[in-house]
Amino acid sequence: LILLLLLIVWAADTGAYFSGKAFGKRKLAPHISPGKTLAGLAGGLILAPLIALLAVSLMPIEPIEPIRLISLSLLTALVSVAGDLIISLQKRTSGLKGSGNLLPGHGGILDRLDSLLAAAPFFALGLAVSGL
């Protein structure tokens, strides 16, 4: 299930990146994170459930009802985007460009984990509420 969480968050990020690059014109939150677009959000929300469905079909875990899995992956992906935006807002209000120098060019460790840290509790809550 941890791997499923990681795959959902990574798919949301990857789908957002590629669809944002290809189709992104309208900015999602230009004052917080100028690179994020509505097309990127849509791409992430499309790819996350697709990857979740594929992953669950290949993983040695109990099957998850498709509608529950799609709902869980959409919730997880949305919260992951919110987590990314919250950290971006905190960096902007404090005047920081990145959250550390451990990963040069990546904005710091927090930038690599912000989506995951926000999404993980909601993923776990979604599993618990849906009886999985």
PDB file of C-alpha atoms in Angstrom:
ATOM      1  CA  LEU A   1       0.000   0.000   0.000  1.00  0.00           C
ATOM      2  CA  ILE A   2       2.933   2.322   0.591  1.00  0.00           C
ATOM      3  CA  LEU A   3       4.116   1.629  -2.942  1.00  0.00           C
ATOM      4  CA  LEU A   4       0.611   2.410  -4.196  1.00  0.00           C
ATOM      5  CA  LEU A   5       0.702   5.761  -2.370  1.00  0.00           C
ATOM      6  CA  LEU A   6       4.070   6.574  -3.907  1.00  0.00           C
ATOM      7  CA  LEU A   7       2.886   5.604  -7.386  1.00  0.00           C
ATOM      8  CA  ILE A   8      -0.227   7.795  -7.094  1.00  0.00           C
ATOM      9  CA  VAL A   9       1.764  10.842  -5.962  1.00  0.00           C
ATOM     10  CA  TRP A  10       4.472  10.287  -8.560  1.00  0.00           C
ATOM     11  CA  ALA A  11       1.873   9.790 -11.308  1.00  0.00           C
ATOM     12  CA  ALA A  12       0.118  13.012 -10.296  1.00  0.00           C
ATOM     13  CA  ASP A  13       3.444  14.892 -10.450  1.00  0.00           C
ATOM     14  CA  THR A  14       4.481  13.283 -13.736  1.00  0.00           C
ATOM     15  CA  GLY A  15       1.107  13.764 -15.407  1.00  0.00           C
ATOM     16  CA  ALA A  16       1.064  17.378 -14.260  1.00  0.00           C
ATOM     17  CA  TYR A  17       4.554  18.032 -15.561  1.00  0.00           C
ATOM     18  CA  PHE A  18       4.039  16.622 -19.041  1.00  0.00           C
ATOM     19  CA  SER A  19       0.500  17.880 -19.636  1.00  0.00           C
ATOM     20  CA  GLY A  20       1.438  21.279 -18.205  1.00  0.00           C
ATOM     21  CA  LYS A  21       4.397  21.513 -20.574  1.00  0.00           C
ATOM     22  CA  ALA A  22       2.328  20.405 -23.564  1.00  0.00           C
ATOM     23  CA  PHE A  23      -0.971  22.188 -22.949  1.00  0.00           C
ATOM     24  CA  GLY A  24      -0.481  24.572 -20.030  1.00  0.00           C
ATOM     25  CA  LYS A  25      -1.577  28.106 -20.687  1.00  0.00           C
ATOM     26  CA  ARG A  26      -3.760  29.116 -17.737  1.00  0.00           C
ATOM     27  CA  LYS A  27      -1.873  29.291 -14.473  1.00  0.00           C
ATOM     28  CA  LEU A  28      -3.204  27.433 -11.448  1.00  0.00           C
ATOM     29  CA  ALA A  29      -1.868  29.759  -8.740  1.00  0.00           C
ATOM     30  CA  PRO A  30       0.527  32.234 -10.387  1.00  0.00           C
ATOM     31  CA  HIS A  31       1.355  34.160  -7.207  1.00  0.00           C
ATOM     32  CA  ILE A  32       2.240  30.984  -5.313  1.00  0.00           C
ATOM     33  CA  SER A  33       3.786  28.720  -7.927  1.00  0.00           C
ATOM     34  CA  PRO A  34       4.011  30.310 -11.370  1.00  0.00           C
ATOM     35  CA  GLY A  35       4.936  27.082 -13.152  1.00  0.00           C
ATOM     36  CA  LYS A  36       1.756  25.192 -12.263  1.00  0.00           C
ATOM     37  CA  THR A  37      -1.092  25.207 -14.762  1.00  0.00           C
ATOM     38  CA  LEU A  38      -4.678  24.020 -14.883  1.00  0.00           C
ATOM     39  CA  ALA A  39      -3.716  21.643 -17.693  1.00  0.00           C
ATOM     40  CA  GLY A  40      -1.028  20.232 -15.435  1.00  0.00           C
ATOM     41  CA  LEU A  41      -3.553  19.682 -12.663  1.00  0.00           C
ATOM     42  CA  ALA A  42      -5.875  17.931 -15.102  1.00  0.00           C
ATOM     43  CA  GLY A  43      -3.052  15.749 -16.438  1.00  0.00           C
ATOM     44  CA  GLY A  44      -2.075  14.706 -12.937  1.00  0.00           C
ATOM     45  CA  LEU A  45      -5.669  13.922 -12.034  1.00  0.00           C
ATOM     46  CA  ILE A  46      -6.006  11.780 -15.137  1.00  0.00           C
ATOM     47  CA  LEU A  47      -2.752   9.855 -14.784  1.00  0.00           C
ATOM     48  CA  ALA A  48      -2.967   9.154 -11.032  1.00  0.00           C
ATOM     49  CA  PRO A  49      -6.078   6.920 -11.157  1.00  0.00           C
ATOM     50  CA  LEU A  50      -4.885   5.207 -14.328  1.00  0.00           C
ATOM     51  CA  ILE A  51      -1.586   4.274 -12.697  1.00  0.00           C
ATOM     52  CA  ALA A  52      -3.405   3.235  -9.507  1.00  0.00           C
ATOM     53  CA  LEU A  53      -5.691   0.890 -11.452  1.00  0.00           C
ATOM     54  CA  LEU A  54      -2.747  -0.605 -13.319  1.00  0.00           C
ATOM     55  CA  ALA A  55      -0.658  -0.958 -10.162  1.00  0.00           C
ATOM     56  CA  VAL A  56      -3.380  -2.667  -8.144  1.00  0.00           C
ATOM     57  CA  SER A  57      -3.972  -5.125 -10.970  1.00  0.00           C
ATOM     58  CA  LEU A  58      -0.274  -6.073 -10.880  1.00  0.00           C
ATOM     59  CA  MET A  59       0.380  -5.940  -7.121  1.00  0.00           C
ATOM     60  CA  PRO A  60       0.001  -8.892  -4.788  1.00  0.00           C
ATOM     61  CA  ILE A  61      -2.582  -7.120  -2.620  1.00  0.00           C
ATOM     62  CA  GLU A  62      -6.290  -7.642  -2.168  1.00  0.00           C
ATOM     63  CA  PRO A  63      -8.235  -6.183  -5.079  1.00  0.00           C
ATOM     64  CA  ILE A  64      -9.737  -2.760  -4.503  1.00  0.00           C
ATOM     65  CA  GLU A  65     -13.094  -1.930  -6.029  1.00  0.00           C
ATOM     66  CA  PRO A  66     -12.311   0.322  -9.030  1.00  0.00           C
ATOM     67  CA  ILE A  67     -14.611   3.191  -8.025  1.00  0.00           C
ATOM     68  CA  ARG A  68     -13.065   3.252  -4.534  1.00  0.00           C
ATOM     69  CA  LEU A  69      -9.559   3.141  -5.957  1.00  0.00           C
ATOM     70  CA  ILE A  70     -10.299   5.942  -8.420  1.00  0.00           C
ATOM     71  CA  SER A  71     -11.817   8.066  -5.643  1.00  0.00           C
ATOM     72  CA  LEU A  72      -8.867   7.362  -3.346  1.00  0.00           C
ATOM     73  CA  SER A  73      -6.327   8.193  -6.031  1.00  0.00           C
ATOM     74  CA  LEU A  74      -8.116  11.432  -6.982  1.00  0.00           C
ATOM     75  CA  LEU A  75      -8.275  12.542  -3.346  1.00  0.00           C
ATOM     76  CA  THR A  76      -4.631  11.632  -2.827  1.00  0.00           C
ATOM     77  CA  ALA A  77      -3.549  13.450  -5.997  1.00  0.00           C
ATOM     78  CA  LEU A  78      -5.525  16.594  -5.131  1.00  0.00           C
ATOM     79  CA  VAL A  79      -4.068  16.741  -1.635  1.00  0.00           C
ATOM     80  CA  SER A  80      -0.572  16.178  -3.028  1.00  0.00           C
ATOM     81  CA  VAL A  81      -0.982  19.254  -5.229  1.00  0.00           C
ATOM     82  CA  ALA A  82      -2.275  21.227  -2.253  1.00  0.00           C
ATOM     83  CA  GLY A  83       0.757  20.148  -0.213  1.00  0.00           C
ATOM     84  CA  ASP A  84       3.077  21.335  -2.947  1.00  0.00           C
ATOM     85  CA  LEU A  85       1.269  24.687  -3.138  1.00  0.00           C
ATOM     86  CA  ILE A  86       1.325  25.148   0.646  1.00  0.00           C
ATOM     87  CA  ILE A  87       5.089  24.667   0.792  1.00  0.00           C
ATOM     88  CA  SER A  88       5.529  26.996  -2.191  1.00  0.00           C
ATOM     89  CA  LEU A  89       3.435  29.610  -0.406  1.00  0.00           C
ATOM     90  CA  GLN A  90       5.515  29.256   2.753  1.00  0.00           C
ATOM     91  CA  LYS A  91       8.726  29.668   0.760  1.00  0.00           C
ATOM     92  CA  ARG A  92       7.354  32.742  -1.022  1.00  0.00           C
ATOM     93  CA  THR A  93       6.181  34.427   2.172  1.00  0.00           C
ATOM     94  CA  SER A  94       9.535  33.779   3.861  1.00  0.00           C
ATOM     95  CA  GLY A  95      11.535  34.878   0.807  1.00  0.00           C
ATOM     96  CA  LEU A  96      13.265  31.546   0.246  1.00  0.00           C
ATOM     97  CA  LYS A  97      14.032  30.103  -3.162  1.00  0.00           C
ATOM     98  CA  GLY A  98      14.469  26.532  -1.957  1.00  0.00           C
ATOM     99  CA  SER A  99      14.147  24.540   1.221  1.00  0.00           C
ATOM    100  CA  GLY A 100      17.783  23.444   1.388  1.00  0.00           C
ATOM    101  CA  ASN A 101      20.938  22.679  -0.565  1.00  0.00           C
ATOM    102  CA  LEU A 102      21.146  18.921  -0.103  1.00  0.00           C
ATOM    103  CA  LEU A 103      19.726  18.304  -3.598  1.00  0.00           C
ATOM    104  CA  PRO A 104      21.149  21.053  -5.837  1.00  0.00           C
ATOM    105  CA  GLY A 105      18.698  22.190  -8.506  1.00  0.00           C
ATOM    106  CA  HIS A 106      15.734  20.546  -6.805  1.00  0.00           C
ATOM    107  CA  GLY A 107      14.808  23.178  -4.241  1.00  0.00           C
ATOM    108  CA  GLY A 108      15.723  20.969  -1.316  1.00  0.00           C
ATOM    109  CA  ILE A 109      14.469  17.805   0.322  1.00  0.00           C
ATOM    110  CA  LEU A 110      11.161  19.402   1.303  1.00  0.00           C
ATOM    111  CA  ASP A 111      10.383  20.086  -2.355  1.00  0.00           C
ATOM    112  CA  ARG A 112      10.813  16.377  -3.076  1.00  0.00           C
ATOM    113  CA  LEU A 113       8.597  15.337  -0.180  1.00  0.00           C
ATOM    114  CA  ASP A 114       5.943  18.071   0.149  1.00  0.00           C
ATOM    115  CA  SER A 115       3.353  16.308  -1.993  1.00  0.00           C
ATOM    116  CA  LEU A 116       3.926  12.981  -0.295  1.00  0.00           C
ATOM    117  CA  LEU A 117       3.851  14.401   3.239  1.00  0.00           C
ATOM    118  CA  ALA A 118       0.509  16.074   2.570  1.00  0.00           C
ATOM    119  CA  ALA A 119      -1.050  13.145   0.725  1.00  0.00           C
ATOM    120  CA  ALA A 120      -0.031  10.261   3.000  1.00  0.00           C
ATOM    121  CA  PRO A 121      -2.482  10.975   5.872  1.00  0.00           C
ATOM    122  CA  PHE A 122      -5.376  11.413   3.444  1.00  0.00           C
ATOM    123  CA  PHE A 123      -4.445   8.215   1.637  1.00  0.00           C
ATOM    124  CA  ALA A 124      -4.436   6.350   4.961  1.00  0.00           C
ATOM    125  CA  LEU A 125      -7.720   7.968   5.996  1.00  0.00           C
ATOM    126  CA  GLY A 126      -9.243   7.053   2.643  1.00  0.00           C
ATOM    127  CA  LEU A 127      -8.162   3.444   3.097  1.00  0.00           C
ATOM    128  CA  ALA A 128      -9.630   3.343   6.587  1.00  0.00           C
ATOM    129  CA  VAL A 129     -12.944   4.993   5.652  1.00  0.00           C
ATOM    130  CA  SER A 130     -13.448   2.773   2.623  1.00  0.00           C
ATOM    131  CA  GLY A 131     -12.720  -0.348   4.661  1.00  0.00           C
ATOM    132  CA  LEU A 132      -9.576  -1.310   2.794  1.00  0.00           C
TER     133      LEU A 132
END
